[in-house]
Short mmCIF file of C-alpha atoms in Angstrom, two decimals:
data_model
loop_
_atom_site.label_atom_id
_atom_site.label_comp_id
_atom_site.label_asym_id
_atom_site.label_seq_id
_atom_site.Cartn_x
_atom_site.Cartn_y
_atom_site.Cartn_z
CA UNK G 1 -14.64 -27.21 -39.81
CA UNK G 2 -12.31 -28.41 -36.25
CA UNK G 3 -14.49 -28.68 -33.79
CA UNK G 4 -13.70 -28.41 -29.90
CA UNK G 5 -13.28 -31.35 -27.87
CA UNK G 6 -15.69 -32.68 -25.24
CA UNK G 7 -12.31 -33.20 -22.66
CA UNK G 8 -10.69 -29.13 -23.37
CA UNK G 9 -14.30 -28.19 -22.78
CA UNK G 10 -15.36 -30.05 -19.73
CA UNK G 11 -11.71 -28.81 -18.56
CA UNK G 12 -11.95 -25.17 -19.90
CA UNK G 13 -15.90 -24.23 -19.50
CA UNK G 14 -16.30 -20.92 -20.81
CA UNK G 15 -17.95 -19.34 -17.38
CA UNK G 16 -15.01 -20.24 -15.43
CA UNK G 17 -12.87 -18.41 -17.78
CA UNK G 18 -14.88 -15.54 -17.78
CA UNK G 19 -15.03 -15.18 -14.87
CA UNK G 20 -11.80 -15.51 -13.46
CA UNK G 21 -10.62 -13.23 -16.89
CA UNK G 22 -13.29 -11.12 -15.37
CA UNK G 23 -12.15 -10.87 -11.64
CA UNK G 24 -8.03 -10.47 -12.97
CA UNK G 25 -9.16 -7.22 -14.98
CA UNK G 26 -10.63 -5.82 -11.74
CA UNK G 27 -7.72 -6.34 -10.29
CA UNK G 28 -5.15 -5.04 -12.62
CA UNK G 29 -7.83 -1.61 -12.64
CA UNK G 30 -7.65 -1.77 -8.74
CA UNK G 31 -4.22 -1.59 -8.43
CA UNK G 32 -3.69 1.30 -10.86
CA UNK G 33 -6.91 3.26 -9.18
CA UNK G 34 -5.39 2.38 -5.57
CA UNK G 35 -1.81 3.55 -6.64
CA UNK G 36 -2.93 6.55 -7.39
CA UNK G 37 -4.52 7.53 -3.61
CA UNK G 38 -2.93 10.26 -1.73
CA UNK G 39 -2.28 8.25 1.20
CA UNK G 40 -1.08 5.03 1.00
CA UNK G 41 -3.16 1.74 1.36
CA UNK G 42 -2.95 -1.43 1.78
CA UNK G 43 1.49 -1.01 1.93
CA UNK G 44 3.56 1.01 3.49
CA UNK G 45 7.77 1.72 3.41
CA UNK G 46 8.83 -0.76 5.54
CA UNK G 47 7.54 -3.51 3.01
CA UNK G 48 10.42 -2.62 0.64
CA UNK G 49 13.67 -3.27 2.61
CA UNK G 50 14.43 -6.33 1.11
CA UNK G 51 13.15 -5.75 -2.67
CA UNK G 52 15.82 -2.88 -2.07
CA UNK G 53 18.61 -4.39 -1.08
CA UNK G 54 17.97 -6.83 -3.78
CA UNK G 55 17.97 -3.88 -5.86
CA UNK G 56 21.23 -2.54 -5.03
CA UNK G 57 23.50 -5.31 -4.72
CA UNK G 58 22.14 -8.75 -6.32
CA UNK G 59 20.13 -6.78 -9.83
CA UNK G 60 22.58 -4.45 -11.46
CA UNK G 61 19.91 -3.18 -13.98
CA UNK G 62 20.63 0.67 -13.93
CA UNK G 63 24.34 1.43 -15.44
CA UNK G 64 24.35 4.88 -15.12
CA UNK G 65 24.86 6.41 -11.47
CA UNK G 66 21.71 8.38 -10.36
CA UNK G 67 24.33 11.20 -9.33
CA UNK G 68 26.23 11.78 -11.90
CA UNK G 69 23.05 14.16 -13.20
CA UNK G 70 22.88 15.58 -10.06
CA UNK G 71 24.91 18.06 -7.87
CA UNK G 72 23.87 18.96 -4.30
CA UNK G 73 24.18 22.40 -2.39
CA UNK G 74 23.97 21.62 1.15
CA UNK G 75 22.87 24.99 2.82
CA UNK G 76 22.57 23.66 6.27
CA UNK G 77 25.31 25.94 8.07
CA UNK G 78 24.02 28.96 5.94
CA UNK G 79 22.02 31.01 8.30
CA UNK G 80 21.24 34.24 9.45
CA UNK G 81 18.95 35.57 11.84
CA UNK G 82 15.67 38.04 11.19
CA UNK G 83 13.08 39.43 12.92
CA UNK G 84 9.95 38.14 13.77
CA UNK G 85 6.78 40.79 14.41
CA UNK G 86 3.22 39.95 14.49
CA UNK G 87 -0.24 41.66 12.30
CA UNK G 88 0.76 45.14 14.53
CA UNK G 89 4.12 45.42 13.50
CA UNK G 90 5.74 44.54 16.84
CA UNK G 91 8.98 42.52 17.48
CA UNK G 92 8.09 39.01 18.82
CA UNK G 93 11.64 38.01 18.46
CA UNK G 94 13.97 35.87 16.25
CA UNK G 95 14.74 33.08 14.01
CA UNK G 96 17.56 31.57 12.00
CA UNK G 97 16.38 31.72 7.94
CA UNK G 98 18.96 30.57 4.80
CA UNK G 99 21.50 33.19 4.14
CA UNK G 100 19.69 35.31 1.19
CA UNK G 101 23.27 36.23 0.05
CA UNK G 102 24.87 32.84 0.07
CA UNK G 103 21.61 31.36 -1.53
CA UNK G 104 22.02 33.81 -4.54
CA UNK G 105 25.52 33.71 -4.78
CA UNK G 106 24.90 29.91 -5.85
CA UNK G 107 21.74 30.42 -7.67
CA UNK G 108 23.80 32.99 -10.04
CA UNK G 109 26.35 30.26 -10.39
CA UNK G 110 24.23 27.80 -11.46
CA UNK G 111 22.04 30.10 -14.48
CA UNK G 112 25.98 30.89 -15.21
CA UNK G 113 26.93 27.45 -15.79
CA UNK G 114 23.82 26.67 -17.50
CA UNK G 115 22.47 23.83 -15.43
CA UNK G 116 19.62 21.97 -16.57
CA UNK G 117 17.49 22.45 -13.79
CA UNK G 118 17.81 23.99 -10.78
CA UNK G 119 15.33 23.14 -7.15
CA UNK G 120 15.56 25.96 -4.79
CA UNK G 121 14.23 23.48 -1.66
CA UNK G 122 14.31 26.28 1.28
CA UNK G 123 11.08 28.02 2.78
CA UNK G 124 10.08 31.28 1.89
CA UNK G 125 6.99 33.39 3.58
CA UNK G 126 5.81 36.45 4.06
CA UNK G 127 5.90 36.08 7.97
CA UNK G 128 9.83 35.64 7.57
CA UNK G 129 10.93 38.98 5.83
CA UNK G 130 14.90 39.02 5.13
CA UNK G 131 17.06 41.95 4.46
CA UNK G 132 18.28 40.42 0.73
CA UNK G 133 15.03 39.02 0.11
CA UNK G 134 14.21 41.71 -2.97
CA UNK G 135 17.52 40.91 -4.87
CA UNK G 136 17.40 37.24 -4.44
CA UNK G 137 13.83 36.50 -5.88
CA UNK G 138 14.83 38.95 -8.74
CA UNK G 139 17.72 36.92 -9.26
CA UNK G 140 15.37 33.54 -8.67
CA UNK G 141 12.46 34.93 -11.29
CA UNK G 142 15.21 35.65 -14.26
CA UNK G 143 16.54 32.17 -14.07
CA UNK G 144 15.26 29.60 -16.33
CA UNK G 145 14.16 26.48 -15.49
CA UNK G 146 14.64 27.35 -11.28
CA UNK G 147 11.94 25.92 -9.53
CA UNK G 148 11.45 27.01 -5.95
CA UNK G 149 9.27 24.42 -3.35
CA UNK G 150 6.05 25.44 -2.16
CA UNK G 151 3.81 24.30 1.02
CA UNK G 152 0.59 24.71 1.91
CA UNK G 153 -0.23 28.33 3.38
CA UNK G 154 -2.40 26.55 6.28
CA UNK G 155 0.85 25.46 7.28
CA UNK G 156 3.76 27.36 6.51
CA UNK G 157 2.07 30.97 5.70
CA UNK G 158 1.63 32.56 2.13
CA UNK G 159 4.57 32.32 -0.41
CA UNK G 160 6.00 35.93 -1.61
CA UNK G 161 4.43 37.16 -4.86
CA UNK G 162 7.41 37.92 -5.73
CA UNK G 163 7.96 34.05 -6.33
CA UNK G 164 5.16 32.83 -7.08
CA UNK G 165 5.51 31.99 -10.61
CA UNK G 166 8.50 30.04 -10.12
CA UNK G 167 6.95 28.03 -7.49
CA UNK G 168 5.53 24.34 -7.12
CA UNK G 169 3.94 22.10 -4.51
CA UNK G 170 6.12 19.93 -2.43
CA UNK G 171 4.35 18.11 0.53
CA UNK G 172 4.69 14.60 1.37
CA UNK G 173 1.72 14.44 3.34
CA UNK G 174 0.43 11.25 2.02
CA UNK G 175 3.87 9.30 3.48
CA UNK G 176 4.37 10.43 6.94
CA UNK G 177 2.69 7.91 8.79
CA UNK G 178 3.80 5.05 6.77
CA UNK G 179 7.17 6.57 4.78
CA UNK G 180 7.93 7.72 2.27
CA UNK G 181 7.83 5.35 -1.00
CA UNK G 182 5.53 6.90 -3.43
CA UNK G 183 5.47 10.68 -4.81
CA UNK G 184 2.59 12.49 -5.69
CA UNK G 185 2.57 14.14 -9.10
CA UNK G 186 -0.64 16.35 -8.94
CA UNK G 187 -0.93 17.37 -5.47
CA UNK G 188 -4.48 19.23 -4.86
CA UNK G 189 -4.53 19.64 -8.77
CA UNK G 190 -1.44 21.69 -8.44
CA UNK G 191 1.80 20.36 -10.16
CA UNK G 192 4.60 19.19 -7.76
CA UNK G 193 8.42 20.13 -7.41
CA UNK G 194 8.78 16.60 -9.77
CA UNK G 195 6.34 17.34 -12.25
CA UNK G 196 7.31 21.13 -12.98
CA UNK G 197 11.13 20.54 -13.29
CA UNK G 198 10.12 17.57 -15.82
CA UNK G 199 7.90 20.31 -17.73
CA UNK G 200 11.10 22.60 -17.92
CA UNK G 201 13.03 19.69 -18.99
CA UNK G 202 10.56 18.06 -21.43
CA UNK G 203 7.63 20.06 -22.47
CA UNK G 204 5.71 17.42 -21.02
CA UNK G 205 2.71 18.08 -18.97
CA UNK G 206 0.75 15.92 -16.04
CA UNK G 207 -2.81 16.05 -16.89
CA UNK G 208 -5.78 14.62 -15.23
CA UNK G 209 -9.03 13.04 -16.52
CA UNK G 210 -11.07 11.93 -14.19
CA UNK G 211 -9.19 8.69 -12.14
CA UNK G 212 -6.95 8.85 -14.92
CA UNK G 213 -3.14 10.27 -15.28
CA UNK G 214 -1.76 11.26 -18.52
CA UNK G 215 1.95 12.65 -19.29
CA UNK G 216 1.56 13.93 -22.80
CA UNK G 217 -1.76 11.51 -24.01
CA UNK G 218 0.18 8.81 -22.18
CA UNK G 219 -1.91 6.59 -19.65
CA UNK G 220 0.84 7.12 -16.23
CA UNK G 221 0.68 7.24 -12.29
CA UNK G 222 0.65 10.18 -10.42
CA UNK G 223 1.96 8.50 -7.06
CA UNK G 224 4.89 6.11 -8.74
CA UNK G 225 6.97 4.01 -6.57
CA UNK G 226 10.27 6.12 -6.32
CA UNK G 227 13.67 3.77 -6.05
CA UNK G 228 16.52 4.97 -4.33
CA UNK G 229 20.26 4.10 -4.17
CA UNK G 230 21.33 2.77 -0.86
CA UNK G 231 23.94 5.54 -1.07
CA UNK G 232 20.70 8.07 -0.54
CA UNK G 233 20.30 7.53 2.89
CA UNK G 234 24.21 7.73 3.70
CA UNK G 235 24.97 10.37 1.73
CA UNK G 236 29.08 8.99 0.78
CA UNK G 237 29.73 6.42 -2.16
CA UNK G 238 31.53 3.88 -1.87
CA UNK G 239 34.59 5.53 -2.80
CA UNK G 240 34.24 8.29 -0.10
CA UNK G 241 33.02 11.06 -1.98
CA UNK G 242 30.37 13.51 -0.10
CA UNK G 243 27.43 12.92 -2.09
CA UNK G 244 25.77 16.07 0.31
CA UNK G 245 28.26 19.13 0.26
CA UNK G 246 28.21 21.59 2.21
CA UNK G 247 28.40 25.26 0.33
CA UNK G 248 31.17 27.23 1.85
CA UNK G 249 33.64 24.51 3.42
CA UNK G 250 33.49 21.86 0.38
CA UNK G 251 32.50 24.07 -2.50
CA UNK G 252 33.75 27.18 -2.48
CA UNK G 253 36.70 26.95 -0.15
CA UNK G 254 37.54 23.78 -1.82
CA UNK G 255 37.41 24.88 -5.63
CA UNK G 256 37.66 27.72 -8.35
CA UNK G 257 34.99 29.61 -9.48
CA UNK G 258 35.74 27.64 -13.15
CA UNK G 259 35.41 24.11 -11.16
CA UNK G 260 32.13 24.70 -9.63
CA UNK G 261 30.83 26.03 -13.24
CA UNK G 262 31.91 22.97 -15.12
CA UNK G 263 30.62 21.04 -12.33
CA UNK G 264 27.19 22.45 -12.67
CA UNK G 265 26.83 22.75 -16.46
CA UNK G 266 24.11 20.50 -17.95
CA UNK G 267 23.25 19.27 -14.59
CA UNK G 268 20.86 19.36 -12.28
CA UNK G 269 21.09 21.72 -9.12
CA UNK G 270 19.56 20.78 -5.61
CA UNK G 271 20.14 23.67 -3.48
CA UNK G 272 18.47 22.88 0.11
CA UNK G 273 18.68 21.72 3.55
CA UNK G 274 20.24 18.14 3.55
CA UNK G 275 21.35 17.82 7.33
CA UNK G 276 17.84 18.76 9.22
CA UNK G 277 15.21 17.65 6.09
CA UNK G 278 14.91 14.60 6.17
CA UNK G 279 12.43 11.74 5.59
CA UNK G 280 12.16 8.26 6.17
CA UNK G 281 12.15 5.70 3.88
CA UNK G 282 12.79 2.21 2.87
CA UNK G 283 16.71 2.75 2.50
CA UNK G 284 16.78 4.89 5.29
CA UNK G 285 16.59 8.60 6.08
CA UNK G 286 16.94 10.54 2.67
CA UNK G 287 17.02 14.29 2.67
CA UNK G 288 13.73 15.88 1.12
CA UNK G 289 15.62 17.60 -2.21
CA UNK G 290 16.62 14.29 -3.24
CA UNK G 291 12.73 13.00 -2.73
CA UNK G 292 12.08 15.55 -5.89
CA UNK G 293 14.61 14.82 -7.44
CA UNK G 294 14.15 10.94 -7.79
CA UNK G 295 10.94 11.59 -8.29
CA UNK G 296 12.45 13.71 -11.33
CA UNK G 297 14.62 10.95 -12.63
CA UNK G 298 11.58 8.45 -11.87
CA UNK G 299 9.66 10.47 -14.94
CA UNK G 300 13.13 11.38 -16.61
CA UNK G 301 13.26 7.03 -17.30
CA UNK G 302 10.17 6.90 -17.83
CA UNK G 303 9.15 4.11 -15.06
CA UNK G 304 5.82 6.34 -14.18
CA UNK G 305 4.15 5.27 -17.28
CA UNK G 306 1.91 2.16 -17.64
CA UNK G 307 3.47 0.05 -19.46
CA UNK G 308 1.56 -2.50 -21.88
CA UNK G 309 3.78 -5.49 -21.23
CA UNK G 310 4.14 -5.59 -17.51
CA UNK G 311 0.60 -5.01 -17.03
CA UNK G 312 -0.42 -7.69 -19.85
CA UNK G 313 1.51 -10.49 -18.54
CA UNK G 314 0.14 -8.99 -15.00
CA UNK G 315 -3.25 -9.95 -16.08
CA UNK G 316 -2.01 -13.18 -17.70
CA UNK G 317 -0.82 -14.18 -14.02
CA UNK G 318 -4.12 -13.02 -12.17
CA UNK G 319 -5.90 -15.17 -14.94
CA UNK G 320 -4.22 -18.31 -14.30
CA UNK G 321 -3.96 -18.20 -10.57
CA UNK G 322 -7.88 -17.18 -10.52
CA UNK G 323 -8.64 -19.95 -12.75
CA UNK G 324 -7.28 -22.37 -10.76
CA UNK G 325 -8.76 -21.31 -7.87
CA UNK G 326 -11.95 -21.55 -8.99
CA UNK G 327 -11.07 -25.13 -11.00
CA UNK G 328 -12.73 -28.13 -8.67
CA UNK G 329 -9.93 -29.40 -6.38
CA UNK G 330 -9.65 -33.43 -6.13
CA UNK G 331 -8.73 -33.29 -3.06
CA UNK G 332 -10.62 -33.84 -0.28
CA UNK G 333 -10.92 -35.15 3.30
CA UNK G 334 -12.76 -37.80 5.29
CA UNK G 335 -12.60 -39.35 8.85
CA UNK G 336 -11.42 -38.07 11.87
CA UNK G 337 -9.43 -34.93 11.99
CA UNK G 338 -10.67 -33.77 8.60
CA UNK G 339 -11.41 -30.70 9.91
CA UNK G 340 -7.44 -30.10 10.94
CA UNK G 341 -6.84 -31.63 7.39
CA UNK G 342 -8.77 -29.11 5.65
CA UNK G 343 -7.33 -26.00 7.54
CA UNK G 344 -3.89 -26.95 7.08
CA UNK G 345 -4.94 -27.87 3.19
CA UNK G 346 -5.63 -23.74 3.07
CA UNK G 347 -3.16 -22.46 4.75
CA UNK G 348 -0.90 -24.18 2.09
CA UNK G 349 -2.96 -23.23 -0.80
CA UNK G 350 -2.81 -19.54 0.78
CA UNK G 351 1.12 -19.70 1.59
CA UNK G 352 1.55 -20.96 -2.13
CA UNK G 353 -0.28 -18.54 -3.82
CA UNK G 354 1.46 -15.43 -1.59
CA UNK G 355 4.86 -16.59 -2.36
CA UNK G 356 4.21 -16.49 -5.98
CA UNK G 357 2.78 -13.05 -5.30
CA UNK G 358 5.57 -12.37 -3.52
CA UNK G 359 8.12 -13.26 -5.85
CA UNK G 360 6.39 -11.46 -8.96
CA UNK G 361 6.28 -8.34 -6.55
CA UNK G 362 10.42 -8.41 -6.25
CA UNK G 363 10.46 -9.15 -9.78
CA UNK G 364 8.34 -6.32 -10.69
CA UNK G 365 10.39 -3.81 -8.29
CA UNK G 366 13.63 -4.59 -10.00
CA UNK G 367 12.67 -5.36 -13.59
CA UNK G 368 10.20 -2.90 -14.18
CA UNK G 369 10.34 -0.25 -11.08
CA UNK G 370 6.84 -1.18 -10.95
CA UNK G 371 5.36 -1.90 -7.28
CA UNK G 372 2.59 -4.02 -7.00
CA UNK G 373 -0.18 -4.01 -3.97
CA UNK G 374 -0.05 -7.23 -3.26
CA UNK G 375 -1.95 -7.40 -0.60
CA UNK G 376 -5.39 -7.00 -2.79
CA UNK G 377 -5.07 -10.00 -4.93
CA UNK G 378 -3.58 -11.81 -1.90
CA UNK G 379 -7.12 -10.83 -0.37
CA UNK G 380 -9.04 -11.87 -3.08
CA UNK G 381 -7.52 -15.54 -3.68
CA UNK G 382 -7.52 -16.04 0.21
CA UNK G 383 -11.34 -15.34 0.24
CA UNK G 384 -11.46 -17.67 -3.07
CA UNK G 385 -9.98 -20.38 -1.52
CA UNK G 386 -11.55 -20.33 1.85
CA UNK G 387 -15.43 -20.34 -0.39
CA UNK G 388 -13.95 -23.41 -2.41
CA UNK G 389 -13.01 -25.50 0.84
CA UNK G 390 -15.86 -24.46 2.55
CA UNK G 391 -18.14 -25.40 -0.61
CA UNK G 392 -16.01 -28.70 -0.72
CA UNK G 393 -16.63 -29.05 3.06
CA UNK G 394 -20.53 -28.49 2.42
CA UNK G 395 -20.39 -30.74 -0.46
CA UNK G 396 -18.28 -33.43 1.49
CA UNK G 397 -20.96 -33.78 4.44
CA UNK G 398 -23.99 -33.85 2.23
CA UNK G 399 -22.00 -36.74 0.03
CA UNK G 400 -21.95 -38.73 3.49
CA UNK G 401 -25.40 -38.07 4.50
CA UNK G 402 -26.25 -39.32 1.54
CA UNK G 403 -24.32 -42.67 1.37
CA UNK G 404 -25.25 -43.38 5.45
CA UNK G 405 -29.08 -43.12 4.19
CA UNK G 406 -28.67 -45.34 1.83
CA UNK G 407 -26.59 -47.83 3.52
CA UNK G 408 -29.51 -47.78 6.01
CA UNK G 409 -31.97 -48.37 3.67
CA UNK G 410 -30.15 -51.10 2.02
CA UNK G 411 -29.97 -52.78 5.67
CA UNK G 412 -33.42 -52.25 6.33
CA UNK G 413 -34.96 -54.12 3.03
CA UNK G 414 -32.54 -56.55 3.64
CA UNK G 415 -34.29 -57.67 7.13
CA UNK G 416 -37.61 -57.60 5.44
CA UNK G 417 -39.04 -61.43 4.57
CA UNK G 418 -41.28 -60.13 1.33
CA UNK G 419 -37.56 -58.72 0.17
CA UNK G 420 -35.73 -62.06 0.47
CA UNK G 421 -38.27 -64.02 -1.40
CA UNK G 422 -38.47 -61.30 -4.15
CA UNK G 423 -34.65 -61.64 -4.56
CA UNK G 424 -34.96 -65.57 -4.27
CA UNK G 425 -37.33 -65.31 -7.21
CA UNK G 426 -35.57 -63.07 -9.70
CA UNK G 427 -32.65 -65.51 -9.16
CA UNK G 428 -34.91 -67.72 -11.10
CA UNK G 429 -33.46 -68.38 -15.26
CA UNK G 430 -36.46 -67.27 -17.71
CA UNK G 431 -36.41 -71.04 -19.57
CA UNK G 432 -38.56 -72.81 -16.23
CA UNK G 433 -41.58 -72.21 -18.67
CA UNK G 434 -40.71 -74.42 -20.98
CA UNK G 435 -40.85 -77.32 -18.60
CA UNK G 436 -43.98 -76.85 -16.97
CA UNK G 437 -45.82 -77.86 -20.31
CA UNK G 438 -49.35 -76.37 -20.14
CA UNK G 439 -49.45 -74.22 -17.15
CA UNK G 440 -49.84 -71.01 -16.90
CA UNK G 441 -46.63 -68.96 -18.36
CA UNK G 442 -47.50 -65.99 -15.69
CA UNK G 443 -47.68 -68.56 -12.70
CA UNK G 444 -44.85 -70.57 -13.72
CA UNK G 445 -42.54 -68.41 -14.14
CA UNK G 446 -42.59 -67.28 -10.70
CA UNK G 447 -42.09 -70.16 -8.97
CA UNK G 448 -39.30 -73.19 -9.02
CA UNK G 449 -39.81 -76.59 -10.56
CA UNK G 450 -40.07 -77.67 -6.92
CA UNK G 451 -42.81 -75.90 -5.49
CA UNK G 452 -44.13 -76.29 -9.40
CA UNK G 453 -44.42 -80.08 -8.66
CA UNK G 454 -45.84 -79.67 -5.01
CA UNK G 455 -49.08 -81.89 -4.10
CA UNK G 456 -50.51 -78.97 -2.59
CA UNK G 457 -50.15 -76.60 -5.60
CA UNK G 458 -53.40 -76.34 -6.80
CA UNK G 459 -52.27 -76.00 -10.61
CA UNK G 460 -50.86 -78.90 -9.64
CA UNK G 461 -54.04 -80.71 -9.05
CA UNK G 462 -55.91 -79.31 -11.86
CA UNK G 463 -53.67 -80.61 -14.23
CA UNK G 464 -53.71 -84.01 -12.79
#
């Protein structure tokens, strides 16, 4: 039977493995836990400019243009204005809603071109009453697979019954402070604009257990990082086309009834507001339809679901660097300045570690779409390395102490007389007994042949 050897085990002992295999678990966990919080922490949009840039013009990894799945309805100039009354019944005045006719003139164009999906992204209460209100959501509840965006009553007033079925969450409340770059599946256990278009599409359902996301059994995210195009936030291609529309001037003035339905069939339709809803975020300001539906083509690839390799050779990475850390360093300081010495030794240490968390973060982004919070293990090995160099530090001083005591006490003993003659004596070879004939052996052999031979030694005089 092999056995180990003494070197891999003095360089591999089994608690420093554990531990460090220990401490990169927790923070693979962490990060999937932490992903998953409404709001975001420890990260915010403006972290991703350059990971998306990188994205779009240096990693060419998606083939297929995000809008060729997609076509937009811009219903910005669509309006029309209704009255406003209060709980009595009396006028309080006016505001400008979407034009119920113009919304369900394109709503029956889509369910007649048989689009795959189609978002309905304009606000509808029960405080806002239109004229053409009854015949539109009769229109909107006989379509399949229409999905109509819902908001919280505290803050945009109850949603018509009349709708309500067809409805699904769509607040970004979690990314207005830092922008938007994560979309939240479940919001307040309801499903989102996202998630119920991918049920239509899929038969798949978000589910939730606990801390724990599941699309179909499958372990996922409910708040995946969502990548856009640089072309989101300007809204033209790079070939000029109007990625944004607008409904009467560039659709229906500009083609036939048959264009617009062979443009719509099998596609997705995003029927909304893309001049005054907008959002920020990392590529810029993106109108909020196209928040749902990248979010939608996030889950459509697939990139919302844990993936075994990524997050294997995640925890491979955490396991090395840890491991390290926690390895004794060689490398250590003494004399003046070592103070300076050691700081500067940790801010190194610290700025190597984050750039190799920093480039497996880009890597991550455009390899996997998988965003990492880096700033937790960054945390984590900064605190590891500033205990090792203060434990090194602590080590380093007690090391001198301990060499300046004995250097003391070797200078002491060496200025006492008893001390000098002691090491005079044990100088002296073991065969000086065998000339001193019958004297004592335990006299003899501490002193020299000289003082053996002295007058005055009174071994001497006995034996004369």
């Amino acid at each position: 039977m092999r056995t180990i050897s003494p070197d891999i085990k003095k360089r591999f002992p089994k608690k420093r493995l554990y531990v460090s295999l220990a401490l990169a678990v927790l923070l693979v966990v962490c990060d999937y836990l932490i992903a998953n919080f409404t709001f975001p922490v420890l990260n915010s949009a403006d972290d991703y400019h350059l990971t998306s840039y990188l994205n779009s013009f240096f990693i060419k990894k998606d083939t297929v243009n995000p809008f060729d799945h997609v076509v937009c309805v811009n219903m910005a100039m669509e309006k029309e204005l209704v009255d406003i009354t209060d709980d009595f019944g009396d006028l309080m005045g006016n505001a400008a809603v979407t034009s119920r006719d113009m919304l369900d003139t394109v709503v029956n164009l889509a369910r007649e071109a048989g689009a795959s999906g189609i978002l309905v992204d304009i606000r509808f209460s029960d405080g806002l009453k239109a004229p053409g209100d009854s015949v539109l959501f009769a229109d909107m509840a006989r379509t399949e697979g229409l999905v109509v965006s819902r908001h919280r009553e505290e803050d945009y007033g109850k949603t018509p019954d009349a709708i309500i079925s067809r409805t699904a969450m769509a607040d970004y409340r979690g990314q207005k402070g830092a922008g938007f770059s994560r979309y939240e599946l479940l919001q307040d256990d309801s499903r989102s604009v996202a998630a119920e278009m991918w049920r239509h599409s899929s038969g798949h359902r978000i589910t939730r257990f606990g801390p724990l996301y599941f699309d179909n059994g499958r372990l996922c995210y409910n708040c995946p990082f969502i990548t856009f195009p640089m072309t989101a936030a300007s809204g033209i291609t790079e070939e000029g086309e109007i990625l944004y529309p607008y409904l009467r001037s560039q659709l229906l003035n500009a083609y036939s009834r048959d264009e617009l339905l062979a443009m719509m069939k099998g596609k997705t339709v995003m029927i909304g507001d893309f001049d005054n809803d907008v959002h920020d975020t990392y590529v810029g300001s993106v109108p909020g339809p196209m928040l749902s539906y990248f979010a939608y083509d996030t889950l459509r690839r697939g990139d919302h679901l844990v993936k075994i390799l990524p997050q294997l050779l995640l925890l491979i990475i955490y396991w090395v660097m840890i491991f390290s850390i926690l390895s004794p360093s060689s490398i250590t300081f003494s004399g003046k300045g070592k103070k300076w010495m050691q700081v500067m030794m940790l801010g190194a240490e610290f700025l190597g570690y984050g750039g190799a968390l920093a480039l497996i973060d880009c890597l991550y982004f455009n390899i996997w779409h998988v965003n990492l919070l880096t700033a937790l293990p960054a945390n984590l090995i900064f605190l590891l390395l500033l205990v090792r160099r203060i434990t090194l530090t602590v080590s380093g001083n007690n090391s001198e102490s301990s060499e300046k005591s004995e250097k003391s006490e070797n200078s002491d003993n060496s200025d006492n007389p008893d001390t000098k003659i002691k090491k005079k004596y044990e100088k002296i070879p073991d065969n000086n007994s065998s000339q001193r004939g019958g004297l004592a052996a335990g006299d003899s052999d501490r002193l020299p042949d000289s003082e053996a031979d002295h007058p005055d030694n009174p071994d001497r005089q006995l034996q004369v």
